[in-house]
Coordinates of C-alpha atoms in Angstrom, one line a residue:
M793 CA 50.6 60.7 45.2
S794 CA 48.8 63.3 47.0
D795 CA 50.7 66.3 48.6
W796 CA 47.9 67.2 50.8
P797 CA 48.7 66.8 54.5
S798 CA 46.9 64.2 56.2
A799 CA 44.4 66.5 58.3
R800 CA 43.4 68.3 55.0
N801 CA 42.8 64.8 53.2
D802 CA 40.4 64.0 56.1
D803 CA 38.6 67.4 55.5
R804 CA 38.0 66.5 52.0
D805 CA 36.8 63.1 52.9
N806 CA 34.1 64.8 55.0
G807 CA 32.8 66.8 52.0
Y808 CA 34.5 70.2 53.1
G809 CA 37.0 72.2 51.2
R810 CA 37.6 73.1 47.6
G811 CA 35.9 70.9 45.0
A812 CA 33.6 69.3 47.7
A813 CA 30.1 68.0 46.4
S814 CA 28.3 69.0 49.5
P815 CA 25.1 71.0 49.1
Q816 CA 26.1 73.3 51.9
P817 CA 28.6 76.0 51.3
E818 CA 31.8 75.6 53.1
G819 CA 31.9 77.4 56.6
P820 CA 34.6 78.9 58.3
R821 CA 37.1 76.3 59.3
V822 CA 38.2 75.9 63.0
M823 CA 41.6 75.3 64.0
R824 CA 42.2 72.8 66.8
H825 CA 44.0 74.2 69.7
V826 CA 46.8 72.3 70.7
Q827 CA 49.0 73.3 73.8
R828 CA 52.7 73.1 73.6
G829 CA 54.0 69.6 74.4
Q830 CA 50.4 68.0 73.8
V831 CA 50.1 65.4 71.3
P832 CA 47.0 66.0 69.1
P833 CA 44.4 63.2 69.0
P834 CA 44.3 61.0 66.2
A835 CA 42.2 61.9 63.1
G836 CA 38.5 61.1 63.2
R837 CA 38.7 61.1 67.0
R838 CA 36.8 63.7 69.1
P839 CA 39.2 65.3 71.6
A840 CA 38.4 65.0 75.4
P841 CA 36.7 67.9 77.0
P842 CA 39.1 70.2 78.6
A843 CA 39.6 70.3 82.5
P844 CA 38.1 73.2 84.2
S845 CA 40.3 76.2 84.3
V846 CA 41.6 77.6 87.4
P847 CA 42.2 81.5 87.3
P848 CA 46.2 81.8 87.5
Q849 CA 46.0 83.9 90.9
Q850 CA 43.7 81.3 92.5
A851 CA 46.0 78.5 91.6
Q852 CA 49.0 80.5 92.6
R853 CA 47.2 81.2 96.1
Y854 CA 46.6 77.3 96.4
D855 CA 50.3 76.7 95.8
D856 CA 51.7 79.4 98.2
H857 CA 49.4 79.0 101.1
G858 CA 48.8 75.1 100.8
Y859 CA 45.0 74.9 101.3
G860 CA 42.3 73.8 98.9
Q861 CA 42.5 71.1 96.2
D862 CA 45.6 71.1 94.0
P863 CA 44.5 72.5 90.7
G864 CA 46.9 70.1 88.9
P865 CA 50.1 70.7 86.9
R866 CA 50.4 73.8 84.9
H867 CA 52.1 74.1 81.7
D868 CA 54.1 77.3 81.1
D869 CA 53.7 78.0 77.3
G870 CA 55.6 81.4 77.6
Y871 CA 52.6 83.3 77.1
N872 CA 50.9 86.0 79.5
T873 CA 48.4 84.1 82.0
G874 CA 46.0 87.1 81.5
Q875 CA 47.2 89.2 84.4
V876 CA 47.5 92.8 83.7
Y877 CA 51.2 93.8 82.8
G878 CA 53.0 95.3 85.9
G879 CA 50.7 93.3 88.3
G880 CA 53.9 91.6 89.7
R881 CA 55.9 92.6 92.6
G882 CA 55.3 96.2 93.4
G883 CA 52.6 96.3 90.4
G884 CA 48.7 97.0 90.7
G885 CA 47.3 93.7 91.7
N886 CA 44.5 93.3 94.2
G887 CA 46.4 92.3 97.2
A888 CA 45.5 88.6 96.8
G889 CA 48.9 87.2 96.2
P890 CA 52.7 87.8 95.8
G891 CA 51.7 89.8 92.6
A892 CA 49.4 92.0 94.4
A893 CA 50.2 95.9 94.8
R894 CA 52.1 96.9 98.0
G895 CA 52.2 100.3 99.7
P896 CA 55.2 102.8 99.2
R897 CA 58.3 101.8 101.0
P898 CA 58.6 103.7 104.1
A899 CA 61.3 106.5 104.2
P900 CA 64.6 105.2 106.0
N901 CA 64.7 106.4 109.6
W902 CA 68.1 108.1 109.4
G903 CA 67.8 109.2 113.2
R904 CA 67.6 105.5 114.3
R905 CA 70.4 104.5 111.7
L906 CA 72.8 107.3 113.1
K907 CA 72.1 106.2 116.4
V908 CA 73.0 102.6 115.9
G909 CA 76.2 103.6 113.9
A910 CA 77.1 105.8 116.8
I911 CA 76.6 103.0 119.3
A912 CA 78.8 100.8 117.2
V913 CA 81.5 103.3 116.9
V914 CA 81.5 103.9 120.6
A915 CA 81.6 99.9 121.1
V916 CA 84.5 99.5 118.8
V917 CA 86.6 102.4 120.4
A918 CA 85.8 101.2 123.8
V919 CA 87.0 97.5 123.0
T920 CA 89.9 98.9 121.5
S921 CA 90.7 101.2 124.3
V922 CA 90.2 98.5 127.0
G923 CA 92.6 96.2 124.9
T924 CA 95.3 98.7 124.5
Y925 CA 95.1 99.7 128.3
F926 CA 95.7 96.1 129.4
W927 CA 98.4 95.6 126.7
A928 CA 100.2 98.9 127.8
D929 CA 99.8 98.2 131.3
S930 CA 101.3 94.6 131.0
K931 CA 104.5 96.1 129.3
V932 CA 105.3 98.7 132.3
R933 CA 108.3 97.5 134.3
R934 CA 107.2 98.3 138.0
E935 CA 110.5 97.5 139.7
V936 CA 111.0 100.3 142.2
D937 CA 109.4 99.6 145.7
L938 CA 109.0 103.0 147.3
A939 CA 107.7 101.1 150.5
K940 CA 111.2 100.5 151.4
V941 CA 111.9 104.3 151.8
I942 CA 112.1 105.2 155.4
D943 CA 111.4 108.3 157.3
R944 CA 109.5 110.0 154.6
P945 CA 108.3 113.6 154.4
K946 CA 104.5 114.5 155.0
E947 CA 102.4 114.3 151.7
G948 CA 101.7 117.5 149.9
D949 CA 98.8 118.7 147.7
C950 CA 100.6 118.1 144.5
T951 CA 101.7 115.1 142.8
T952 CA 105.6 114.7 142.6
Y953 CA 107.7 112.8 140.2
L954 CA 111.4 111.9 140.3
V955 CA 112.3 111.5 136.5
V956 CA 115.6 110.0 136.1
G957 CA 117.8 109.5 132.9
S958 CA 120.3 106.6 133.5
D959 CA 123.3 105.7 131.5
S960 CA 122.1 102.1 131.3
R961 CA 123.3 100.4 128.2
E962 CA 120.7 97.6 128.7
G963 CA 119.9 96.0 125.4
M964 CA 122.4 97.9 123.3
T965 CA 124.6 96.2 120.9
A966 CA 128.2 97.2 120.4
E967 CA 127.2 98.9 117.0
D968 CA 124.5 100.7 119.2
K969 CA 127.1 102.0 121.7
K970 CA 129.4 103.2 119.1
R971 CA 126.6 104.9 117.1
L972 CA 125.2 106.7 120.2
H973 CA 128.6 107.5 121.7
T974 CA 127.5 105.9 125.0
G975 CA 130.8 104.2 125.7
S976 CA 130.9 100.7 127.2
A977 CA 130.9 101.2 131.3
E978 CA 129.3 98.4 133.3
G979 CA 126.4 99.0 135.5
K980 CA 124.2 102.2 135.3
R981 CA 124.5 105.6 136.8
T982 CA 122.2 108.6 136.7
D983 CA 122.8 110.9 133.8
S984 CA 119.9 113.4 134.5
M985 CA 117.6 114.0 137.5
M986 CA 114.6 116.3 137.9
I987 CA 111.5 116.7 140.1
L988 CA 108.2 117.2 138.2
A989 CA 105.5 118.6 140.6
S990 CA 102.0 118.4 139.0
C991 CA 99.8 121.0 140.8
S992 CA 96.5 122.8 140.1
S993 CA 98.4 126.2 140.5
G994 CA 100.9 125.1 137.7
D995 CA 103.4 122.5 137.0
T996 CA 107.1 122.9 137.9
M997 CA 110.0 120.9 136.5
I998 CA 113.1 121.2 138.7
S999 CA 116.4 119.9 137.4
L1000 CA 118.7 118.4 140.1
P1001 CA 122.4 118.7 139.1
R1002 CA 124.1 115.1 139.5
D1003 CA 127.3 117.0 140.8
S1004 CA 124.9 118.6 143.6
D1005 CA 126.5 118.4 147.2
V1006 CA 124.1 116.2 149.3
E1007 CA 124.2 114.2 152.5
I1008 CA 123.5 110.6 152.5
P1009 CA 120.9 109.9 155.4
S1010 CA 120.2 106.7 157.2
F1011 CA 118.5 104.2 155.0
V1012 CA 117.4 100.5 154.7
G1013 CA 119.1 98.6 151.9
S1014 CA 116.9 97.7 149.1
Q1015 CA 118.3 94.3 148.7
S1016 CA 119.8 93.4 152.0
G1017 CA 117.1 94.9 154.1
K1018 CA 119.9 96.1 156.3
R1019 CA 119.8 99.3 158.1
F1020 CA 122.5 101.9 157.5
E1021 CA 122.9 104.7 160.1
N1022 CA 123.5 108.5 159.0
R1023 CA 127.4 109.2 159.1
H1024 CA 126.8 112.6 157.7
R1025 CA 128.6 111.8 154.5
R1026 CA 128.5 114.4 151.8
V1027 CA 128.7 113.2 148.3
K1028 CA 127.5 114.0 144.8
L1029 CA 123.8 113.4 144.3
N1030 CA 124.4 110.5 141.7
A1031 CA 126.5 108.7 144.2
A1032 CA 123.3 107.6 146.0
Y1033 CA 122.0 106.1 143.0
A1034 CA 125.3 104.2 142.4
E1035 CA 125.3 103.0 145.9
D1036 CA 121.8 101.4 146.4
G1037 CA 119.7 102.3 143.4
P1038 CA 116.4 104.1 142.9
E1039 CA 115.2 103.6 146.7
L1040 CA 118.3 105.3 148.1
L1041 CA 118.1 108.2 145.5
V1042 CA 114.5 108.8 146.5
R1043 CA 115.6 108.7 150.2
T1044 CA 118.4 111.1 149.6
V1045 CA 116.4 113.5 147.7
E1046 CA 113.5 113.6 150.2
H1047 CA 116.1 114.0 153.2
N1048 CA 117.9 117.0 151.5
T1049 CA 114.8 118.7 150.4
G1050 CA 112.0 117.7 152.5
L1051 CA 109.8 117.2 149.6
R1052 CA 108.0 113.9 149.4
I1053 CA 108.3 112.0 146.1
D1054 CA 105.1 110.3 145.1
H1055 CA 106.3 108.5 142.0
Y1056 CA 109.7 107.4 140.3
A1057 CA 110.2 107.1 136.5
E1058 CA 113.6 106.0 134.9
I1059 CA 114.6 105.4 131.2
G1060 CA 118.0 104.5 129.7
F1061 CA 119.8 105.4 126.8
A1062 CA 118.3 102.6 124.3
G1063 CA 114.9 103.5 125.4
F1064 CA 115.2 107.4 125.0
A1065 CA 116.6 107.1 121.7
N1066 CA 113.9 104.5 120.7
I1067 CA 111.0 106.6 121.7
V1068 CA 112.2 109.6 119.7
D1069 CA 112.7 107.5 116.6
A1070 CA 109.3 105.8 117.1
M1071 CA 107.8 109.3 117.2
G1072 CA 109.4 110.2 113.9
G1073 CA 111.9 112.6 115.7
V1074 CA 111.1 115.7 117.9
E1075 CA 111.2 119.1 116.6
L1076 CA 113.4 121.6 118.6
D1077 CA 114.5 125.2 118.2
I1078 CA 118.4 125.3 119.0
P1079 CA 119.3 129.1 119.7
K1080 CA 122.9 128.7 119.1
A1081 CA 125.1 126.1 117.2
F1082 CA 127.4 123.9 119.4
K1083 CA 129.5 120.6 118.7
D1084 CA 130.9 118.1 121.3
K1085 CA 133.1 115.2 120.2
K1086 CA 132.3 113.1 123.5
S1087 CA 128.5 113.1 123.1
G1088 CA 128.6 113.3 119.2
A1089 CA 126.7 116.5 119.1
D1090 CA 127.0 118.7 116.1
F1091 CA 124.0 121.2 115.9
Q1092 CA 123.4 124.2 113.8
A1093 CA 121.2 127.2 115.0
G1094 CA 117.4 127.2 114.3
K1095 CA 114.4 124.7 114.1
Q1096 CA 115.2 121.2 113.2
T1097 CA 113.9 117.8 113.7
L1098 CA 116.3 115.6 115.9
N1099 CA 116.3 111.7 115.6
G1100 CA 117.0 109.4 118.6
E1101 CA 120.8 109.5 117.9
Q1102 CA 120.8 113.3 117.8
A1103 CA 118.3 113.7 120.6
L1104 CA 120.6 111.6 123.0
A1105 CA 123.7 113.7 122.1
F1106 CA 121.6 116.8 122.7
V1107 CA 120.6 115.9 126.4
R1108 CA 124.1 114.5 127.3
T1109 CA 126.3 117.3 126.1
R1110 CA 128.0 119.5 129.0
Y1111 CA 131.6 120.0 127.8
A1112 CA 130.4 122.6 125.0
F1113 CA 128.9 125.0 127.5
A1114 CA 130.6 127.3 130.0
E1115 CA 128.1 126.4 132.6
A1116 CA 128.9 122.6 132.0
D1117 CA 126.3 120.5 134.0
L1118 CA 123.9 123.4 134.6
A1119 CA 123.5 124.3 130.9
R1120 CA 123.0 120.5 130.1
T1121 CA 120.1 120.4 132.7
K1122 CA 118.5 123.3 131.0
N1123 CA 118.6 121.4 127.6
Q1124 CA 117.4 118.4 129.2
Q1125 CA 114.3 120.2 130.4
K1126 CA 113.6 121.7 127.1
F1127 CA 114.0 118.5 125.1
L1128 CA 111.9 116.5 127.7
A1129 CA 109.1 119.3 127.5
A1130 CA 109.1 119.0 123.7
L1131 CA 109.2 115.2 123.7
A1132 CA 106.4 115.2 126.1
S1133 CA 104.4 117.9 124.1
Q1134 CA 104.5 115.8 121.0
A1135 CA 103.7 112.5 122.6
A1136 CA 100.6 113.9 124.0
S1137 CA 99.4 115.7 120.8
P1138 CA 96.5 114.3 119.0
G1139 CA 98.8 113.5 115.9
T1140 CA 100.3 111.0 118.2
L1141 CA 97.3 109.7 120.6
L1142 CA 94.9 109.4 117.7
N1143 CA 97.1 107.8 115.2
P1144 CA 97.7 104.1 116.0
F1145 CA 100.7 103.8 113.5
S1146 CA 102.4 106.5 115.8
L1147 CA 100.8 105.6 119.1
Y1148 CA 101.5 102.0 119.4
P1149 CA 105.2 102.0 118.2
T1150 CA 105.8 105.0 120.8
L1151 CA 104.0 103.0 123.8
G1152 CA 106.0 99.9 122.8
A1153 CA 109.4 101.8 122.5
G1154 CA 108.9 103.6 125.9
L1155 CA 107.3 100.9 128.0
D1156 CA 109.7 98.2 127.3
T1157 CA 112.6 100.4 128.8
L1158 CA 110.7 102.6 131.2
V1159 CA 111.4 101.7 135.1
V1160 CA 108.6 103.0 137.4
D1161 CA 107.6 102.3 141.2
K1162 CA 105.2 99.6 141.8
D1163 CA 102.3 102.1 142.7
M1164 CA 102.6 103.9 139.4
G1165 CA 99.8 103.2 136.9
L1166 CA 99.2 104.3 133.3
F1167 CA 97.1 107.3 134.5
D1168 CA 99.9 108.4 136.7
L1169 CA 102.2 108.1 133.9
A1170 CA 99.9 109.8 131.5
G1171 CA 99.7 112.7 134.1
M1172 CA 103.5 113.0 134.3
F1173 CA 103.5 113.5 130.5
F1174 CA 100.6 116.1 130.4
A1175 CA 102.4 118.0 133.3
M1176 CA 105.5 118.0 131.1
K1177 CA 103.6 119.2 128.2
G1178 CA 102.1 122.0 130.5
V1179 CA 105.7 123.2 131.1
S1180 CA 106.5 123.4 127.5
G1181 CA 103.1 125.1 126.8
G1182 CA 103.8 127.9 129.1
E1183 CA 101.4 126.8 131.7
G1184 CA 104.3 125.8 134.2
K1185 CA 107.8 126.7 135.1
S1186 CA 111.0 125.1 134.6
M1187 CA 114.1 125.7 136.6
N1188 CA 117.3 124.4 138.1
M1189 CA 117.4 123.9 141.9
P1190 CA 118.4 127.2 143.5
S1191 CA 122.1 127.2 144.3
S1192 CA 124.5 129.4 146.3
G1193 CA 127.9 128.3 145.0
F1194 CA 130.2 125.3 145.1
R1195 CA 132.0 123.1 147.5
N1196 CA 134.9 121.0 146.4
G1197 CA 133.6 121.3 142.7
N1198 CA 129.9 120.3 143.9
V1199 CA 127.1 122.2 143.3
V1200 CA 125.7 123.7 146.8
W1201 CA 122.0 124.2 147.2
D1202 CA 120.6 127.4 148.7
K1203 CA 118.8 126.1 151.6
A1204 CA 116.5 129.1 152.2
K1205 CA 115.2 129.1 148.6
V1206 CA 114.8 125.3 148.5
R1207 CA 112.9 125.5 151.8
Q1208 CA 110.6 128.1 150.3
L1209 CA 110.3 126.2 146.9
V1210 CA 109.2 123.0 148.7
Q1211 CA 106.7 124.8 151.0
Q1212 CA 104.9 126.5 147.8
I1213 CA 104.7 123.0 146.2
Q1214 CA 103.4 121.3 149.4
N1215 CA 100.6 123.8 149.4
D1216 CA 99.9 123.9 145.7
E1217 CA 100.9 127.6 145.6
K1218 CA 102.2 129.3 142.4
V1219 CA 106.1 128.9 142.3
T1220 CA 107.7 132.2 142.6
V1221 CA 111.3 131.1 143.8
T1222 CA 114.0 131.5 141.1
S1223 CA 117.2 129.5 140.5
N1224 CA 119.4 132.4 141.2

């Protein structure tokens, strides 16, 4: 049995190969070309002539652009097609197809990119700001109607605010009342009152002792709409609030000072403490240590950060001081100025984790007049910040003594003070 492969046996039969009896010498043997996947023709049969070849790039051009006659199926035998290496994408072709050379990529236009990025940032900030504005505006409690106040003084050149801290326990639990030393009295009364005048000549904060001796003027009831005539009753200033609320308080302040009040803002105990806590506390420099069991105050001298409970105790303490209510009003001014300064700082305004909790805590409990917008509210805080920054003045209402235990205002100084505020002049009047 022969071990020769069939193809070589055929060659021997044709007279070629080793030991052939052919008179011609054996020439170079030609190996038949068989493509991958193609079955070789049977022995002794001449293979069919190959189909006309199509240049690889031309075939690719037909396939990509869809014109000309389909060059027919191509078999990928895994070998190079004859193109120059590196002639693919980004290579050195002749520009006839995808493998053709391309010019250098242009340098990025950083100016345009920065412009687009800046526009995107501005758009995001604008949308966020508008959303925050409407969210905050919807939370403001506009419950005081100054249109019900009658016989009002003339308008001045400054914007004036009557800022009131009430002893309202609204929203407080029994545990909150015990922790904050507020007691459990029903209703609400004024715990502090001050006039804030925002002027181009300088901001002025004037505390009004709640024991101030004032006259209740004629007024129209905020709820009944009934007119009550002036009976020349002299009472403590906080009695006006207790009798008919914010509208009568504004009417009484305007009648006894001659100064028109443009806006009203009031906050209760709980709201005050919540704002301080939402801000992470307020730093204050206490010059002298003091302690008061009724308010829960227990402070050492020096700089310290007060939380909501401590802040409320600080602004309510009066029995620990010889000047009683007058000393308390000074502490209230000092703390409110520090609070406003911190609330209006970039660390609060530009930090959403501080801004939104502060706004949420304050606006939920802040009661203002119906005409007071967010810009007016911001103006009030920035005016307080101006006072704390030394750009304004803080003082008590000028007084001349006492009557039946109540503080009597110095009429001449009050008249001069009001005139300076109305004319937007620098305030030179002093408390004493």
